[in-house]
Tab-separated table of N, CA and C in Angstrom:
chain	number	residue	atom	x	y	z
A	5	VAL	N	62.298	103.416	-9.971
A	5	VAL	CA	61.092	104.032	-9.610
A	5	VAL	C	60.512	104.670	-10.815
A	6	TYR	N	61.438	105.407	-11.530
A	6	TYR	CA	60.956	106.083	-12.845
A	6	TYR	C	60.273	105.156	-13.740
A	7	HIS	N	60.918	103.970	-14.054
A	7	HIS	CA	60.305	103.028	-15.021
A	7	HIS	C	59.084	102.380	-14.377
A	8	ALA	N	58.910	102.174	-13.153
A	8	ALA	CA	57.805	101.564	-12.472
A	8	ALA	C	56.632	102.435	-12.706
A	9	LEU	N	56.886	103.793	-12.515
A	9	LEU	CA	55.807	104.798	-12.610
A	9	LEU	C	55.409	105.027	-14.078
A	10	ASN	N	56.335	105.022	-15.002
A	10	ASN	CA	55.953	105.234	-16.447
A	10	ASN	C	55.540	103.951	-17.116
A	11	GLN	N	55.986	102.768	-16.776
A	11	GLN	CA	55.656	101.612	-17.451
A	11	GLN	C	54.545	100.756	-16.746
A	12	GLY	N	54.281	101.024	-15.611
A	12	GLY	CA	53.264	100.332	-14.799
A	12	GLY	C	53.524	98.993	-14.526
A	13	ASP	N	52.577	98.090	-14.502
A	13	ASP	CA	52.794	96.822	-14.060
A	13	ASP	C	53.401	95.868	-15.239
A	14	THR	N	53.576	96.421	-16.473
A	14	THR	CA	53.982	95.567	-17.517
A	14	THR	C	55.400	95.124	-17.442
A	15	ASP	N	56.308	95.836	-16.836
A	15	ASP	CA	57.698	95.710	-16.844
A	15	ASP	C	58.055	94.936	-15.472
A	16	ASP	N	58.553	93.777	-15.519
A	16	ASP	CA	59.034	93.058	-14.344
A	16	ASP	C	60.497	93.053	-14.262
A	17	ALA	N	61.229	93.824	-15.087
A	17	ALA	CA	62.696	93.982	-14.973
A	17	ALA	C	63.267	94.275	-13.566
A	18	TYR	N	62.477	95.100	-12.885
A	18	TYR	CA	63.011	95.579	-11.582
A	18	TYR	C	62.398	94.764	-10.376
A	19	ARG	N	61.849	93.693	-10.619
A	19	ARG	CA	61.520	92.739	-9.736
A	19	ARG	C	62.642	91.590	-9.712
A	20	VAL	N	63.288	91.507	-8.609
A	20	VAL	CA	64.504	90.782	-8.381
A	20	VAL	C	64.017	89.424	-7.548
A	21	GLN	N	64.511	88.250	-7.877
A	21	GLN	CA	64.263	87.111	-7.059
A	21	GLN	C	65.633	86.362	-6.822
A	22	LEU	N	65.693	85.676	-5.657
A	22	LEU	CA	66.827	84.902	-5.337
A	22	LEU	C	66.242	83.657	-4.531
A	23	LEU	N	66.764	82.547	-4.999
A	23	LEU	CA	66.287	81.299	-4.499
A	23	LEU	C	67.477	80.487	-3.965
A	24	TRP	N	67.340	79.927	-2.668
A	24	TRP	CA	68.408	79.070	-2.124
A	24	TRP	C	67.677	78.072	-1.193
A	25	ASP	N	68.652	77.117	-0.929
A	25	ASP	CA	68.212	75.948	0.025
A	25	ASP	C	69.044	76.090	1.276
A	26	TYR	N	68.365	75.705	2.338
A	26	TYR	CA	68.942	75.391	3.714
A	26	TYR	C	68.858	73.941	3.824
A	27	LEU	N	70.052	73.211	4.088
A	27	LEU	CA	70.032	71.871	4.200
A	27	LEU	C	70.491	71.504	5.685
A	28	SER	N	69.515	71.933	6.542
A	28	SER	CA	69.757	71.615	8.045
A	28	SER	C	68.415	71.923	8.681
A	29	ASP	N	68.485	71.574	10.026
A	29	ASP	CA	67.299	71.864	10.876
A	29	ASP	C	67.099	73.459	10.777
A	30	MET	N	65.865	73.768	10.755
A	30	MET	CA	65.613	75.188	10.890
A	30	MET	C	64.543	75.537	11.973
A	31	LYS	N	64.884	76.654	12.665
A	31	LYS	CA	63.955	77.239	13.576
A	31	LYS	C	63.215	78.324	12.870
A	32	VAL	N	62.006	77.915	12.272
A	32	VAL	CA	61.339	78.858	11.411
A	32	VAL	C	61.038	80.181	11.876
A	33	GLU	N	60.474	80.141	13.198
A	33	GLU	CA	60.038	81.301	13.921
A	33	GLU	C	61.438	82.304	14.225
A	34	ALA	N	62.540	81.634	14.434
A	34	ALA	CA	63.744	82.527	14.590
A	34	ALA	C	64.156	83.053	13.251
A	35	LEU	N	63.981	82.341	12.213
A	35	LEU	CA	64.377	82.858	10.822
A	35	LEU	C	63.554	84.010	10.537
A	36	LYS	N	62.210	83.844	10.801
A	36	LYS	CA	61.230	85.056	10.576
A	36	LYS	C	61.552	86.168	11.429
A	37	GLU	N	61.915	85.987	12.619
A	37	GLU	CA	62.318	86.976	13.537
A	37	GLU	C	63.582	87.728	13.024
A	38	ALA	N	64.613	86.986	12.469
A	38	ALA	CA	65.782	87.522	11.859
A	38	ALA	C	65.483	88.504	10.792
A	39	TRP	N	64.704	88.131	9.866
A	39	TRP	CA	64.184	88.934	8.838
A	39	TRP	C	63.478	90.125	9.354
A	40	ALA	N	62.747	90.048	10.341
A	40	ALA	CA	62.106	91.331	10.944
A	40	ALA	C	63.166	92.359	11.596
A	41	TYR	N	64.018	91.771	12.306
A	41	TYR	CA	65.096	92.507	12.836
A	41	TYR	C	65.784	93.191	11.753
A	42	THR	N	66.183	92.521	10.700
A	42	THR	CA	66.979	93.024	9.589
A	42	THR	C	66.245	94.089	8.873
A	43	GLN	N	64.968	93.969	8.784
A	43	GLN	CA	64.021	95.044	8.259
A	43	GLN	C	64.189	96.327	9.062
A	44	GLN	N	64.245	96.178	10.378
A	44	GLN	CA	64.329	97.315	11.275
A	44	GLN	C	65.718	97.894	11.203
A	45	GLN	N	66.742	97.019	10.986
A	45	GLN	CA	68.130	97.565	10.932
A	45	GLN	C	68.445	98.363	9.692
A	46	PHE	N	67.902	98.090	8.651
A	46	PHE	CA	68.131	98.707	7.286
A	46	PHE	C	66.905	99.569	6.843
A	47	PRO	N	66.899	100.831	6.900
A	47	PRO	CA	65.917	101.719	6.515
A	47	PRO	C	65.328	101.451	5.048
A	48	ALA	N	66.282	101.071	4.171
A	48	ALA	CA	65.802	100.789	2.822
A	48	ALA	C	64.718	99.852	2.711
A	49	LEU	N	64.781	98.923	3.619
A	49	LEU	CA	63.752	97.821	3.640
A	49	LEU	C	62.340	98.294	4.322
A	50	ARG	N	62.228	99.567	4.651
A	50	ARG	CA	61.176	100.126	5.213
A	50	ARG	C	60.524	101.281	4.321
A	51	LEU	N	61.099	101.256	3.080
A	51	LEU	CA	60.909	102.241	2.133
A	51	LEU	C	59.728	102.240	1.311
A	52	ARG	N	59.190	103.530	1.180
A	52	ARG	CA	57.951	103.621	0.181
A	52	ARG	C	58.087	104.883	-0.442
A	53	PHE	N	57.247	105.260	-1.478
A	53	PHE	CA	57.417	106.399	-2.227
A	53	PHE	C	56.118	107.156	-2.306
A	54	ASP	N	56.180	108.442	-2.420
A	54	ASP	CA	55.027	109.444	-2.772
A	54	ASP	C	55.522	110.223	-3.930
A	55	TRP	N	54.631	110.563	-4.801
A	55	TRP	CA	55.072	111.349	-6.067
A	55	TRP	C	53.908	112.289	-6.471
A	56	ASN	N	53.549	113.060	-5.550
A	56	ASN	CA	52.714	114.188	-5.826
A	56	ASN	C	53.508	115.340	-6.408
A	57	GLY	N	53.821	115.284	-7.617
A	57	GLY	CA	54.802	116.277	-8.165
A	57	GLY	C	56.235	115.796	-8.158
A	58	GLU	N	56.896	115.686	-7.046
A	58	GLU	CA	58.248	115.386	-6.895
A	58	GLU	C	58.208	114.046	-6.169
A	59	ILE	N	59.147	113.104	-6.664
A	59	ILE	CA	59.237	111.784	-5.860
A	59	ILE	C	59.850	112.006	-4.547
A	60	ILE	N	59.136	111.517	-3.615
A	60	ILE	CA	59.590	111.649	-2.183
A	60	ILE	C	59.765	110.152	-1.574
A	61	GLN	N	60.898	109.898	-1.021
A	61	GLN	CA	61.144	108.614	-0.313
A	61	GLN	C	60.705	108.775	1.170
A	62	ILE	N	59.871	107.845	1.591
A	62	ILE	CA	59.391	107.862	3.030
A	62	ILE	C	59.850	106.471	3.634
A	63	ILE	N	60.439	106.621	4.809
A	63	ILE	CA	61.120	105.497	5.509
A	63	ILE	C	60.053	105.261	6.753
A	64	ASP	N	59.168	104.194	6.734
A	64	ASP	CA	58.337	103.865	7.908
A	64	ASP	C	59.179	103.581	9.086
A	65	LYS	N	58.702	104.027	10.370
A	65	LYS	CA	59.334	103.634	11.518
A	65	LYS	C	59.338	102.080	11.713
A	66	LYS	N	58.323	101.417	11.423
A	66	LYS	CA	58.180	100.047	11.507
A	66	LYS	C	57.752	99.477	10.230
A	67	GLY	N	58.445	98.382	9.784
A	67	GLY	CA	58.081	97.692	8.514
A	67	GLY	C	57.206	96.503	8.773
A	68	THR	N	56.471	96.191	7.811
A	68	THR	CA	55.594	94.973	7.832
A	68	THR	C	56.171	93.859	7.038
A	69	LEU	N	56.590	92.874	7.727
A	69	LEU	CA	57.298	91.710	6.989
A	69	LEU	C	56.263	90.917	6.248
A	70	ASP	N	56.572	90.845	4.932
A	70	ASP	CA	55.658	89.969	4.152
A	70	ASP	C	56.380	88.484	3.974
A	71	TRP	N	55.817	87.746	5.031
A	71	TRP	CA	56.539	86.317	5.221
A	71	TRP	C	55.508	85.378	4.893
A	72	ARG	N	55.828	84.323	3.934
A	72	ARG	CA	54.992	83.367	3.479
A	72	ARG	C	55.661	82.028	3.569
A	73	TYR	N	55.011	81.251	4.600
A	73	TYR	CA	55.554	79.921	4.895
A	73	TYR	C	54.694	78.740	4.339
A	74	GLN	N	55.215	77.819	3.805
A	74	GLN	CA	54.441	76.649	3.246
A	74	GLN	C	55.159	75.388	3.523
A	75	ASP	N	54.508	74.457	4.272
A	75	ASP	CA	55.075	73.155	4.629
A	75	ASP	C	54.543	72.211	3.432
A	76	LEU	N	55.637	71.841	2.701
A	76	LEU	CA	55.426	70.977	1.538
A	76	LEU	C	55.836	69.559	1.854
A	77	SER	N	56.141	69.223	3.014
A	77	SER	CA	56.837	67.943	3.520
A	77	SER	C	55.933	66.732	3.233
A	78	THR	N	54.805	66.833	3.142
A	78	THR	CA	53.913	65.626	2.806
A	78	THR	C	53.731	65.334	1.369
A	79	MET	N	54.360	66.199	0.485
A	79	MET	CA	54.164	66.040	-0.984
A	79	MET	C	55.404	65.189	-1.430
A	80	ASN	N	55.229	64.578	-2.563
A	80	ASN	CA	56.348	63.843	-3.195
A	80	ASN	C	57.283	65.058	-3.866
A	81	GLU	N	58.481	64.531	-4.333
A	81	GLU	CA	59.494	65.545	-4.843
A	81	GLU	C	59.010	66.288	-5.916
A	82	GLU	N	58.244	65.618	-6.833
A	82	GLU	CA	57.734	66.260	-8.067
A	82	GLU	C	56.837	67.340	-7.735
A	83	GLU	N	55.877	67.003	-6.829
A	83	GLU	CA	54.889	67.986	-6.434
A	83	GLU	C	55.470	69.143	-5.704
A	84	LYS	N	56.550	69.014	-4.900
A	84	LYS	CA	57.336	70.027	-4.178
A	84	LYS	C	57.886	70.921	-5.421
A	85	GLU	N	58.611	70.337	-6.217
A	85	GLU	CA	59.264	71.172	-7.385
A	85	GLU	C	58.220	72.020	-8.047
A	86	LYS	N	57.110	71.344	-8.422
A	86	LYS	CA	56.007	72.133	-9.079
A	86	LYS	C	55.524	73.243	-8.290
A	87	TRP	N	55.325	73.007	-7.003
A	87	TRP	CA	54.653	73.958	-6.087
A	87	TRP	C	55.685	75.220	-6.021
A	88	ILE	N	56.878	74.975	-5.755
A	88	ILE	CA	57.977	76.053	-5.758
A	88	ILE	C	58.086	76.793	-7.045
A	89	ARG	N	58.173	76.092	-8.115
A	89	ARG	CA	58.311	76.661	-9.449
A	89	ARG	C	56.940	77.630	-9.673
A	90	GLU	N	55.762	77.185	-9.450
A	90	GLU	CA	54.575	77.956	-9.719
A	90	GLU	C	54.646	79.137	-8.679
A	91	ALA	N	54.979	78.980	-7.518
A	91	ALA	CA	55.004	80.077	-6.559
A	91	ALA	C	56.003	81.182	-6.927
A	92	THR	N	57.127	80.644	-7.545
A	92	THR	CA	58.095	81.618	-7.994
A	92	THR	C	57.595	82.358	-9.248
A	93	GLN	N	56.920	81.627	-10.131
A	93	GLN	CA	56.423	82.401	-11.254
A	93	GLN	C	55.261	83.370	-10.922
A	94	LYS	N	54.440	82.940	-10.085
A	94	LYS	CA	53.448	83.746	-9.601
A	94	LYS	C	53.942	85.053	-8.864
A	95	ASP	N	54.918	84.831	-8.026
A	95	ASP	CA	55.511	86.023	-7.401
A	95	ASP	C	56.143	86.977	-8.403
A	96	ARG	N	56.847	86.459	-9.388
A	96	ARG	CA	57.455	87.246	-10.350
A	96	ARG	C	56.502	88.274	-11.002
A	97	PHE	N	55.227	87.971	-11.057
A	97	PHE	CA	54.119	88.968	-11.698
A	97	PHE	C	53.356	89.596	-10.653
A	98	GLU	N	53.683	89.350	-9.304
A	98	GLU	CA	52.912	90.023	-8.406
A	98	GLU	C	53.569	91.433	-8.174
A	99	VAL	N	52.779	92.441	-8.445
A	99	VAL	CA	53.275	93.800	-8.461
A	99	VAL	C	53.557	94.425	-7.180
A	100	TYR	N	54.554	95.154	-7.073
A	100	TYR	CA	54.853	95.977	-5.762
A	100	TYR	C	54.143	97.320	-5.981
A	101	ASP	N	53.440	97.659	-4.884
A	101	ASP	CA	52.813	99.023	-4.808
A	101	ASP	C	53.859	99.967	-4.090
A	102	LEU	N	54.606	100.769	-4.979
A	102	LEU	CA	55.590	101.618	-4.440
A	102	LEU	C	55.084	102.661	-3.448
A	103	SER	N	53.713	102.992	-3.376
A	103	SER	CA	53.300	103.895	-2.334
A	103	SER	C	52.941	103.317	-1.174
A	104	LYS	N	52.807	102.027	-1.020
A	104	LYS	CA	52.528	101.278	0.225
A	104	LYS	C	53.612	100.708	0.981
A	105	GLY	N	54.881	100.617	0.284
A	105	GLY	CA	55.953	99.855	0.961
A	105	GLY	C	55.818	98.478	0.813
A	106	GLY	N	56.505	97.662	1.794
A	106	GLY	CA	56.546	96.293	1.602
A	106	GLY	C	57.165	95.802	0.321
A	107	LEU	N	58.330	96.348	0.023
A	107	LEU	CA	58.906	96.232	-1.329
A	107	LEU	C	59.763	94.972	-1.431
A	108	PHE	N	59.412	93.933	-0.476
A	108	PHE	CA	60.172	92.703	-0.547
A	108	PHE	C	59.177	91.607	0.038
A	109	ARG	N	59.368	90.458	-0.343
A	109	ARG	CA	58.647	89.244	0.208
A	109	ARG	C	59.675	88.163	0.573
A	110	VAL	N	59.395	87.371	1.400
A	110	VAL	CA	60.216	86.097	1.844
A	110	VAL	C	59.175	84.898	1.910
A	111	TYR	N	59.624	84.040	1.199
A	111	TYR	CA	58.943	82.653	1.113
A	111	TYR	C	59.819	81.652	1.666
A	112	LEU	N	59.297	80.827	2.542
A	112	LEU	CA	60.147	79.781	3.033
A	112	LEU	C	59.206	78.450	2.812
A	113	PHE	N	59.709	77.590	2.125
A	113	PHE	CA	59.173	76.253	1.748
A	113	PHE	C	59.792	75.111	2.538
A	114	LYS	N	59.040	74.401	3.343
A	114	LYS	CA	59.715	73.192	4.045
A	114	LYS	C	59.478	72.004	3.156
A	115	ARG	N	60.697	71.507	2.800
A	115	ARG	CA	60.593	70.272	1.946
A	115	ARG	C	60.651	69.157	2.801
A	116	SER	N	61.398	69.137	3.939
A	116	SER	CA	61.578	68.087	4.980
A	116	SER	C	62.182	68.625	6.142
A	117	GLU	N	62.313	67.880	7.258
A	117	GLU	CA	62.979	68.286	8.395
A	117	GLU	C	64.322	69.017	8.169
A	118	LYS	N	65.077	68.594	7.216
A	118	LYS	CA	66.410	69.264	7.063
A	118	LYS	C	66.604	69.771	5.618
A	119	ASN	N	65.425	70.250	5.045
A	119	ASN	CA	65.642	70.830	3.761
A	119	ASN	C	64.496	71.893	3.534
A	120	TYR	N	64.907	73.089	3.447
A	120	TYR	CA	64.066	74.174	3.161
A	120	TYR	C	64.536	74.978	1.976
A	121	THR	N	63.610	75.644	1.202
A	121	THR	CA	63.902	76.491	0.130
A	121	THR	C	63.409	77.796	0.444
A	122	CYS	N	64.301	78.764	0.293
A	122	CYS	CA	63.781	80.174	0.546
A	122	CYS	C	63.850	80.944	-0.742
A	123	LEU	N	62.707	81.659	-0.947
A	123	LEU	CA	62.553	82.554	-2.135
A	123	LEU	C	62.542	84.029	-1.575
A	124	PHE	N	63.597	84.780	-1.963
A	124	PHE	CA	63.551	86.259	-1.545
A	124	PHE	C	63.307	87.021	-2.766
A	125	SER	N	62.205	87.903	-2.754
A	125	SER	CA	61.884	88.626	-3.854
A	125	SER	C	61.761	90.176	-3.404
A	126	ASN	N	62.312	91.064	-4.268
A	126	ASN	CA	62.296	92.432	-3.935
A	126	ASN	C	62.240	93.389	-5.155
A	127	HIS	N	61.807	94.555	-4.960
A	127	HIS	CA	61.748	95.613	-5.976
A	127	HIS	C	63.268	96.215	-5.900
A	128	HIS	N	63.816	96.371	-7.061
A	128	HIS	CA	65.209	96.862	-7.253
A	128	HIS	C	65.331	98.309	-6.601
A	129	ALA	N	64.147	99.061	-6.288
A	129	ALA	CA	64.278	100.274	-5.682
A	129	ALA	C	64.745	100.216	-4.179
A	130	VAL	N	64.692	99.145	-3.643
A	130	VAL	CA	64.996	99.012	-2.176
A	130	VAL	C	66.346	98.175	-2.027
A	131	LEU	N	66.739	97.340	-3.003
A	131	LEU	CA	68.044	96.564	-2.948
A	131	LEU	C	68.641	96.368	-4.257
A	132	ASP	N	69.891	96.388	-4.354
A	132	ASP	CA	70.541	96.083	-5.535
A	132	ASP	C	71.614	94.832	-5.280
A	133	GLY	N	72.345	94.503	-6.320
A	133	GLY	CA	73.136	93.325	-6.182
A	133	GLY	C	74.314	93.544	-5.164
A	134	TRP	N	74.694	94.744	-5.042
A	134	TRP	CA	75.707	94.980	-4.030
A	134	TRP	C	75.173	94.920	-2.506
A	135	SER	N	73.832	95.269	-2.383
A	135	SER	CA	73.424	95.323	-1.075
A	135	SER	C	73.009	93.822	-0.550
A	136	MET	N	72.658	92.941	-1.470
A	136	MET	CA	72.119	91.623	-1.193
A	136	MET	C	73.096	90.838	-0.133
A	137	PRO	N	74.323	90.896	-0.300
A	137	PRO	CA	75.204	89.981	0.636
A	137	PRO	C	75.178	90.732	1.937
A	138	ILE	N	75.016	91.941	2.096
A	138	ILE	CA	75.033	92.554	3.382
A	138	ILE	C	73.696	92.149	4.099
A	139	ILE	N	72.688	92.286	3.436
A	139	ILE	CA	71.321	91.938	3.985
A	139	ILE	C	71.279	90.452	4.422
A	140	LEU	N	71.700	89.531	3.604
A	140	LEU	CA	71.739	88.150	3.861
A	140	LEU	C	72.715	87.784	5.038
A	141	THR	N	73.913	88.463	5.141
A	141	THR	CA	74.754	88.165	6.228
A	141	THR	C	74.109	88.728	7.513
A	142	SER	N	73.390	89.822	7.463
A	142	SER	CA	72.701	90.256	8.714
A	142	SER	C	71.554	89.333	9.095
A	143	ILE	N	70.844	88.799	8.262
A	143	ILE	CA	69.780	87.836	8.490
A	143	ILE	C	70.399	86.540	9.134
A	144	HIS	N	71.338	86.015	8.520
A	144	HIS	CA	72.023	84.787	8.927
A	144	HIS	C	72.759	84.977	10.386
A	145	ASP	N	73.459	86.153	10.560
A	145	ASP	CA	74.032	86.385	11.810
A	145	ASP	C	72.997	86.610	12.826
A	146	THR	N	72.052	87.215	12.584
A	146	THR	CA	70.880	87.374	13.600
A	146	THR	C	70.221	86.127	13.804
A	147	TYR	N	70.002	85.324	12.949
A	147	TYR	CA	69.315	83.974	13.120
A	147	TYR	C	70.157	83.199	14.136
A	148	LEU	N	71.512	83.068	13.733
A	148	LEU	CA	72.312	82.306	14.691
A	148	LEU	C	72.285	82.846	16.082
A	149	LYS	N	72.359	84.095	16.305
A	149	LYS	CA	72.240	84.712	17.734
A	149	LYS	C	70.975	84.351	18.354
A	150	LEU	N	69.931	84.498	17.507
A	150	LEU	CA	68.686	84.098	18.217
A	150	LEU	C	68.503	82.553	18.469
A	151	THR	N	69.071	81.723	17.749
A	151	THR	CA	69.023	80.307	18.122
A	151	THR	C	69.899	79.891	19.218
A	152	LYS	N	70.965	80.739	19.383
A	152	LYS	CA	71.994	80.506	20.592
A	152	LYS	C	71.565	81.432	21.752
A	153	LYS	N	70.423	82.115	21.546
A	153	LYS	CA	69.946	82.952	22.804
A	153	LYS	C	70.958	83.941	23.112
A	154	GLN	N	71.763	84.559	22.212
A	154	GLN	CA	72.655	85.410	22.381
A	154	GLN	C	72.084	86.984	22.236
A	155	ASP	N	72.619	87.896	22.926
A	155	ASP	CA	72.307	89.312	22.742
A	155	ASP	C	72.312	89.764	21.263
A	156	LEU	N	71.336	90.421	20.822
A	156	LEU	CA	71.381	90.848	19.400
A	156	LEU	C	72.163	92.192	19.097
A	157	ASN	N	72.011	93.136	20.057
A	157	ASN	CA	72.584	94.448	19.823
A	157	ASN	C	72.355	94.801	18.463
A	158	ILE	N	71.217	95.021	17.959
A	158	ILE	CA	70.873	95.464	16.663
A	158	ILE	C	71.110	96.997	16.502
A	159	VAL	N	71.789	97.474	15.663
A	159	VAL	CA	72.072	98.903	15.461
A	159	VAL	C	71.477	99.311	14.052
A	160	THR	N	70.713	100.371	14.072
A	160	THR	CA	70.206	100.783	12.758
A	160	THR	C	71.327	101.288	11.882
A	161	ASP	N	71.358	100.850	10.670
A	161	ASP	CA	72.317	101.290	9.601
A	161	ASP	C	71.834	102.592	9.091
A	162	HIS	N	72.678	103.702	9.203
A	162	HIS	CA	72.176	105.046	8.870
A	162	HIS	C	72.774	105.466	7.426
A	163	ALA	N	73.581	104.496	6.861
A	163	ALA	CA	74.197	104.865	5.632
A	163	ALA	C	73.164	105.361	4.532
A	164	TYR	N	72.069	104.682	4.455
A	164	TYR	CA	71.089	105.135	3.402
A	164	TYR	C	70.630	106.398	3.686
A	165	ILE	N	70.185	106.662	5.036
A	165	ILE	CA	69.600	107.992	5.245
A	165	ILE	C	70.686	109.155	5.107
A	166	LYS	N	71.926	108.866	5.535
A	166	LYS	CA	72.889	109.935	5.416
A	166	LYS	C	73.248	110.217	3.873
A	167	THR	N	72.990	109.149	3.130
A	167	THR	CA	73.324	109.353	1.573
A	167	THR	C	72.204	110.237	1.059
A	168	GLN	N	70.939	109.942	1.441
A	168	GLN	CA	69.858	110.735	0.990
A	168	GLN	C	69.933	112.205	1.413
A	169	GLU	N	70.336	112.376	2.687
A	169	GLU	CA	70.516	113.734	3.241
A	169	GLU	C	71.526	114.494	2.419
A	170	TYR	N	72.652	113.866	2.182
A	170	TYR	CA	73.791	114.383	1.394
A	170	TYR	C	73.268	114.963	0.066
A	171	LEU	N	72.492	113.886	-0.586
A	171	LEU	CA	72.004	114.304	-1.996
A	171	LEU	C	71.057	115.520	-1.864
A	172	GLN	N	70.225	115.625	-0.939
A	172	GLN	CA	69.202	116.699	-0.763
A	172	GLN	C	70.012	118.014	-0.492
A	173	GLN	N	71.141	118.006	0.315
A	173	GLN	CA	71.889	119.129	0.661
A	173	GLN	C	72.673	119.680	-0.579
A	174	HIS	N	72.985	118.808	-1.493
A	174	HIS	CA	73.745	119.168	-2.655
A	174	HIS	C	72.973	119.204	-3.940
A	175	LYS	N	71.672	119.180	-3.783
A	175	LYS	CA	70.767	119.063	-4.853
A	175	LYS	C	70.983	120.148	-6.009
A	176	GLU	N	71.018	121.281	-5.501
A	176	GLU	CA	71.096	122.494	-6.357
A	176	GLU	C	72.442	122.586	-7.161
A	177	GLY	N	73.568	122.190	-6.502
A	177	GLY	CA	74.817	122.111	-7.139
A	177	GLY	C	74.921	121.021	-8.072
A	178	SER	N	74.269	119.897	-7.908
A	178	SER	CA	74.247	118.779	-8.841
A	178	SER	C	73.398	119.284	-10.100
A	179	ARG	N	72.273	119.900	-9.837
A	179	ARG	CA	71.390	120.400	-10.943
A	179	ARG	C	72.205	121.471	-11.752
A	180	SER	N	72.988	122.375	-11.103
A	180	SER	CA	73.740	123.349	-11.844
A	180	SER	C	74.844	122.682	-12.711
A	181	PHE	N	75.483	121.651	-12.065
A	181	PHE	CA	76.599	120.917	-12.880
A	181	PHE	C	75.980	120.222	-14.057
A	182	TRP	N	74.865	119.473	-13.997
A	182	TRP	CA	74.308	118.801	-15.151
A	182	TRP	C	73.803	119.675	-16.083
A	183	ASN	N	73.230	120.863	-15.691
A	183	ASN	CA	72.728	121.762	-16.676
A	183	ASN	C	73.849	122.424	-17.503
A	184	ALA	N	74.870	122.717	-16.904
A	184	ALA	CA	76.055	123.303	-17.479
A	184	ALA	C	76.659	122.217	-18.394
A	185	TYR	N	76.777	121.028	-17.986
A	185	TYR	CA	77.407	119.932	-18.674
A	185	TYR	C	76.577	119.667	-19.964
A	186	MET	N	75.267	119.556	-19.862
A	186	MET	CA	74.439	119.239	-20.995
A	186	MET	C	74.191	120.408	-21.908
A	187	ASN	N	74.401	121.565	-21.497
A	187	ASN	CA	74.360	122.769	-22.438
A	187	ASN	C	75.668	123.067	-22.892
């Protein structure tokens, strides 16, 4: 967040992209719904920031899923590759507005009936490398339950909120420690 505020749109180092393929039939609406459920489950995926003086994290009650689907199945392989490559490059330079939230995007490209490519893009402020497997596991578990018409039993993960509460409660002690350490 610090770098995004101080360097503006010029630094894309904190824009993270992950690209993978699904080599099976996909129920596109179920996958989209799984992403939406996961966004509700993990508060960090509904995060935005305000910085009138001090940076404040705001977790919206309901997130807006930035889902971008494109059917490329009528194109030849070269055209598909070019389309996905250009979309990935364009996304890399699409700036996240930290004050508005929506700090991740999901692209699903249909190559054929049994071949889809997914591009997941996010600002590092909401996810890091440690969190990614947790999020992807949740999405895929939810997708499987939706396709099998099983109960979802989605429980909101409060670890992020509890961590932020702990940090706020111990803010003065941390400040005192670091002031003493640095002086």
